[in-house]
PDB file of C-alpha atoms in Angstrom:
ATOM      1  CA  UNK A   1       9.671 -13.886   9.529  1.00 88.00           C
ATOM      2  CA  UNK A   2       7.363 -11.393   8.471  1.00 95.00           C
ATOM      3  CA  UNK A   3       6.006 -10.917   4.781  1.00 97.00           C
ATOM      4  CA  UNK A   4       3.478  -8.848   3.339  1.00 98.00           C
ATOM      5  CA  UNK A   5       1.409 -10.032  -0.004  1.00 97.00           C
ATOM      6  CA  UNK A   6      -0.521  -7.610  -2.158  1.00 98.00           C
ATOM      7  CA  UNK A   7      -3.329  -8.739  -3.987  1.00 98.00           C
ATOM      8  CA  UNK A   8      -5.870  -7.226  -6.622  1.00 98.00           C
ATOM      9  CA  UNK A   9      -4.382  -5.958  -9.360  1.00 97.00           C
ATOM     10  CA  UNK A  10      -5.112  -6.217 -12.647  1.00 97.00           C
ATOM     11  CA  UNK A  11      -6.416  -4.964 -16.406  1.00 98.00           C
ATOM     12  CA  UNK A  12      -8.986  -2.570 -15.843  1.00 98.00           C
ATOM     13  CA  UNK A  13     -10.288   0.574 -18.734  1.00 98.00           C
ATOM     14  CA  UNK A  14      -9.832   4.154 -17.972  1.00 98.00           C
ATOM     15  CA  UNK A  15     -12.960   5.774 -15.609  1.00 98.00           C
ATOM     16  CA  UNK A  16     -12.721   1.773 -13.340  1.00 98.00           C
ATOM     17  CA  UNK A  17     -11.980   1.299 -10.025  1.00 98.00           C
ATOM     18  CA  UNK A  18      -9.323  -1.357  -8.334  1.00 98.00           C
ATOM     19  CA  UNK A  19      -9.085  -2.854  -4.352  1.00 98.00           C
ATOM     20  CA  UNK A  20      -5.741  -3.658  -3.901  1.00 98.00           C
ATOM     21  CA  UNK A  21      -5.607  -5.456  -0.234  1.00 98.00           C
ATOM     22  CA  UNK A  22      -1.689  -5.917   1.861  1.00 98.00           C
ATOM     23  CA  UNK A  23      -1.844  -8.534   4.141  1.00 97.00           C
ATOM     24  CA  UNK A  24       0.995  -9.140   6.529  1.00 97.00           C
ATOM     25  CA  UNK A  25       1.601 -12.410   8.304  1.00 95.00           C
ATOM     26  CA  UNK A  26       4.236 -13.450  11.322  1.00 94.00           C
ATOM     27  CA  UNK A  27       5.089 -12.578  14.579  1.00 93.00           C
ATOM     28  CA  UNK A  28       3.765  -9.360  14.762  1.00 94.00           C
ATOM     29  CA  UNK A  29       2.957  -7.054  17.570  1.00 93.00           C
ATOM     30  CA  UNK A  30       1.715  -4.121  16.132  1.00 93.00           C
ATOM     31  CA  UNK A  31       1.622  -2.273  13.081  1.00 94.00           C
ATOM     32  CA  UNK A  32       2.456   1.024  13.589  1.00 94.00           C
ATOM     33  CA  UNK A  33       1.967   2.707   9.845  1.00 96.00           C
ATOM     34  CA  UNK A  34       1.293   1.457   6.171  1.00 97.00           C
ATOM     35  CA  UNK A  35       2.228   3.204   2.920  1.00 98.00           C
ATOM     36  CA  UNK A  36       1.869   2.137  -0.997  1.00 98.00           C
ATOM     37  CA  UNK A  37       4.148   2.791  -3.408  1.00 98.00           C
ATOM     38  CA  UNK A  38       3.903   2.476  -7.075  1.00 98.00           C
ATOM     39  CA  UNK A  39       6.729   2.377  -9.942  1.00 95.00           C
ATOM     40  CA  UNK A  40       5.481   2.522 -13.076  1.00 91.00           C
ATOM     41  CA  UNK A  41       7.950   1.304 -16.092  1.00 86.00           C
ATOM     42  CA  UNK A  42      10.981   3.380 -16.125  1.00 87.00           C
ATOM     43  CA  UNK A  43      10.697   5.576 -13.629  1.00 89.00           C
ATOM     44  CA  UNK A  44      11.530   6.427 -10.510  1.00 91.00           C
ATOM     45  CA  UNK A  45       9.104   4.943  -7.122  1.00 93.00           C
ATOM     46  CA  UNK A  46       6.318   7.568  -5.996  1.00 96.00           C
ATOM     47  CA  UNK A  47       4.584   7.678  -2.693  1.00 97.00           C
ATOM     48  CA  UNK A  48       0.747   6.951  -3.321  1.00 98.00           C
ATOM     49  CA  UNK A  49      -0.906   6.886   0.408  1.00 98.00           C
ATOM     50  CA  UNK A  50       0.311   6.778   3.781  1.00 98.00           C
ATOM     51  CA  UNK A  51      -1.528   6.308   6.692  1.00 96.00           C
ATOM     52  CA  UNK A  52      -0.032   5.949  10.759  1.00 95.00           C
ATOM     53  CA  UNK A  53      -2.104   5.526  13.797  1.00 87.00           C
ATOM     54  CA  UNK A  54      -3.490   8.908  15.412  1.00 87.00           C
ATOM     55  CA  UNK A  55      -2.866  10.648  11.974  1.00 92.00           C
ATOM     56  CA  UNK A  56      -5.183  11.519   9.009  1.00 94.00           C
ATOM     57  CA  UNK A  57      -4.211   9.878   5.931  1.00 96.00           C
ATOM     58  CA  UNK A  58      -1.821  11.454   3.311  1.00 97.00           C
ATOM     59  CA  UNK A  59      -1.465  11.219  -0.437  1.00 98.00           C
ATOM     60  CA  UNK A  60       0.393  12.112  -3.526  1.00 97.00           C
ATOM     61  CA  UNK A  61      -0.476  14.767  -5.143  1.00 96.00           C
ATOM     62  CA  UNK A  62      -1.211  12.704  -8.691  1.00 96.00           C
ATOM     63  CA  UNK A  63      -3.835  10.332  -6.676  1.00 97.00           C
ATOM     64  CA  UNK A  64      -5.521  12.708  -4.188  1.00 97.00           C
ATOM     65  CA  UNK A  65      -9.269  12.761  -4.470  1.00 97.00           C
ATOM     66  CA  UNK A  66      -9.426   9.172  -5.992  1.00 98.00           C
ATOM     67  CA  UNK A  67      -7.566   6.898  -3.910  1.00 98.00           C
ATOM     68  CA  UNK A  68      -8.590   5.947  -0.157  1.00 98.00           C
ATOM     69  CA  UNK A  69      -5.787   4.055   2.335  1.00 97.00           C
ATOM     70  CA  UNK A  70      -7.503   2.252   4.965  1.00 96.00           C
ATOM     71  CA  UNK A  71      -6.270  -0.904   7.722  1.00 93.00           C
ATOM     72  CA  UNK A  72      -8.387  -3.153   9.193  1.00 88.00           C
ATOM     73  CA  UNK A  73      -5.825  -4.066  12.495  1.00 71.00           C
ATOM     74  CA  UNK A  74      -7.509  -6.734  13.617  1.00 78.00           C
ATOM     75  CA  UNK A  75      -6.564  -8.605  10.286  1.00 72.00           C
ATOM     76  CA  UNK A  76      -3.259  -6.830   9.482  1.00 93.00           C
ATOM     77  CA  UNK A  77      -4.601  -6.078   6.364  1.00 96.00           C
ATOM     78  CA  UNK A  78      -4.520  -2.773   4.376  1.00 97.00           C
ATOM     79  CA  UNK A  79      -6.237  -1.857   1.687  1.00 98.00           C
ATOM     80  CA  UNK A  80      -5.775   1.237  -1.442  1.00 98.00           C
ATOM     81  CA  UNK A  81      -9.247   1.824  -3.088  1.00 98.00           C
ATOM     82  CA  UNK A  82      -8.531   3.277  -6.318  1.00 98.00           C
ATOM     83  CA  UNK A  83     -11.632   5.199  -8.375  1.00 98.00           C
ATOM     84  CA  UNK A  84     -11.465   6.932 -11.491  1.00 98.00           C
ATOM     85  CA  UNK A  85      -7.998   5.600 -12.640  1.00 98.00           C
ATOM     86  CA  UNK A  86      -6.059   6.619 -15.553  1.00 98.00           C
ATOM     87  CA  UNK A  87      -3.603   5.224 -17.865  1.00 97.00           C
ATOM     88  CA  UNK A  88      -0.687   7.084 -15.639  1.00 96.00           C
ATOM     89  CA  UNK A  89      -1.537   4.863 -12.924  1.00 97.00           C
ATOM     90  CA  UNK A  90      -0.646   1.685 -14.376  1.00 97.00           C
ATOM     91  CA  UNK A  91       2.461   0.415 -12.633  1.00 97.00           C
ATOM     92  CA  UNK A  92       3.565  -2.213 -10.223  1.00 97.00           C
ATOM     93  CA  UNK A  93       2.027  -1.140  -6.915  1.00 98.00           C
ATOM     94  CA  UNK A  94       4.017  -1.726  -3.381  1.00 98.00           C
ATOM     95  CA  UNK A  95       2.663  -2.145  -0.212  1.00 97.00           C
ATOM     96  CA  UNK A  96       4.974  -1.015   2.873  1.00 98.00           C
ATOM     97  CA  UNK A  97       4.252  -1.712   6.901  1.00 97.00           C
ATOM     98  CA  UNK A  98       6.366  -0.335   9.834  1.00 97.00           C
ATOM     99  CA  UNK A  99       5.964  -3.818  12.039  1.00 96.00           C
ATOM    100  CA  UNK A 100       7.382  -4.302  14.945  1.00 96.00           C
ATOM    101  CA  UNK A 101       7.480  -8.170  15.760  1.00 95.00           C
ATOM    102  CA  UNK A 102       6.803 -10.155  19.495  1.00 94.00           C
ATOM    103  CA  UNK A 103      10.140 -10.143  21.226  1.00 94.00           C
ATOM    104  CA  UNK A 104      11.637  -7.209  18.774  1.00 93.00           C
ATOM    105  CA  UNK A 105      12.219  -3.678  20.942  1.00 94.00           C
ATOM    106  CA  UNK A 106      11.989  -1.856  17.675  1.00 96.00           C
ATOM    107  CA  UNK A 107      10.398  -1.171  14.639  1.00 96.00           C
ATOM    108  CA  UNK A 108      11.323  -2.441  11.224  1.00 97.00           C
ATOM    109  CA  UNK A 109       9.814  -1.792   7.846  1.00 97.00           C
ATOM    110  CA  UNK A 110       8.857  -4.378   5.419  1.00 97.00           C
ATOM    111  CA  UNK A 111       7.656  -4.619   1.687  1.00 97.00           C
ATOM    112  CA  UNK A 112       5.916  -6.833  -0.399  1.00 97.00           C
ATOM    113  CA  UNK A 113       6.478  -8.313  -3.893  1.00 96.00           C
ATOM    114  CA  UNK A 114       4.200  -6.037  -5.834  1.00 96.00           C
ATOM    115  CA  UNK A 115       1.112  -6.242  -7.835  1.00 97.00           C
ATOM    116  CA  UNK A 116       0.824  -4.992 -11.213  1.00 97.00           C
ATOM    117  CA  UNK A 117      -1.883  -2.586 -12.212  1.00 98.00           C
ATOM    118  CA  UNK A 118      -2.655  -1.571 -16.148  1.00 98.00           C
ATOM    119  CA  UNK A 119      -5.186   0.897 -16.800  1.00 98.00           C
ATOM    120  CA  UNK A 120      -6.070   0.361 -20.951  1.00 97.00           C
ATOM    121  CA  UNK A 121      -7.480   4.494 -22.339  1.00 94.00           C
TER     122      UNK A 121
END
């Protein structure tokens, strides 16, 4: 079974800077691309960053400039550097993997549980 766990949010003020970090754990063979989502209260779940091997990194419009995607494959880990945050920003932020597991011919995608992020003005 494969599962992914975010880690690193929190309560930071306007102008501060978050790490979140994705690790994913199981029988996997490769990760093939990793994405973050965030849904903040009452609305409806953005993209944030996307990143897939051979390709240059994309990002939602409302982030670009201030967050950074980046993997580390050799730990199956991905990370979302956030800078400069905002108030808009706080919501529960996803972390997303297209995994494709030892004995598995194809790929499936898989989600963590979330970690919440509040940005206080």
């Amino acid at each position: 079974q494969v599962q992914l766990v975010e880690s690193g949010g929190g309560l930071v003020q306007a102008g501060g800077s978050l790490r979140l970090s994705c690790v994913a754990s199981g029988n996997i063979l490769r990760i093939v691309s990793w994405s973050w989502y965030r849904a903040p209260l009452g609305q409806q779940r953005e993209m944030v960053a996307h990143i897939t091997e051979g390709s240059l990194p994309r990002y939602g419009s409302s982030v670009e400039g201030r967050f950074g995607i980046s993997k580390d494959p050799a730990k199956t880990t991905a990370y979302l550097q956030m800078n400069n945050l905002r108030p808009e920003d706080t919501a529960v932020y996803y972390c997303n993997a297209l995994i494709r597991r030892v004995g598995d011919e194809n790929y499936k995608s898989y989600s963590g549980q979330g970690t919440q992020v509040t940005v206080s003005s």
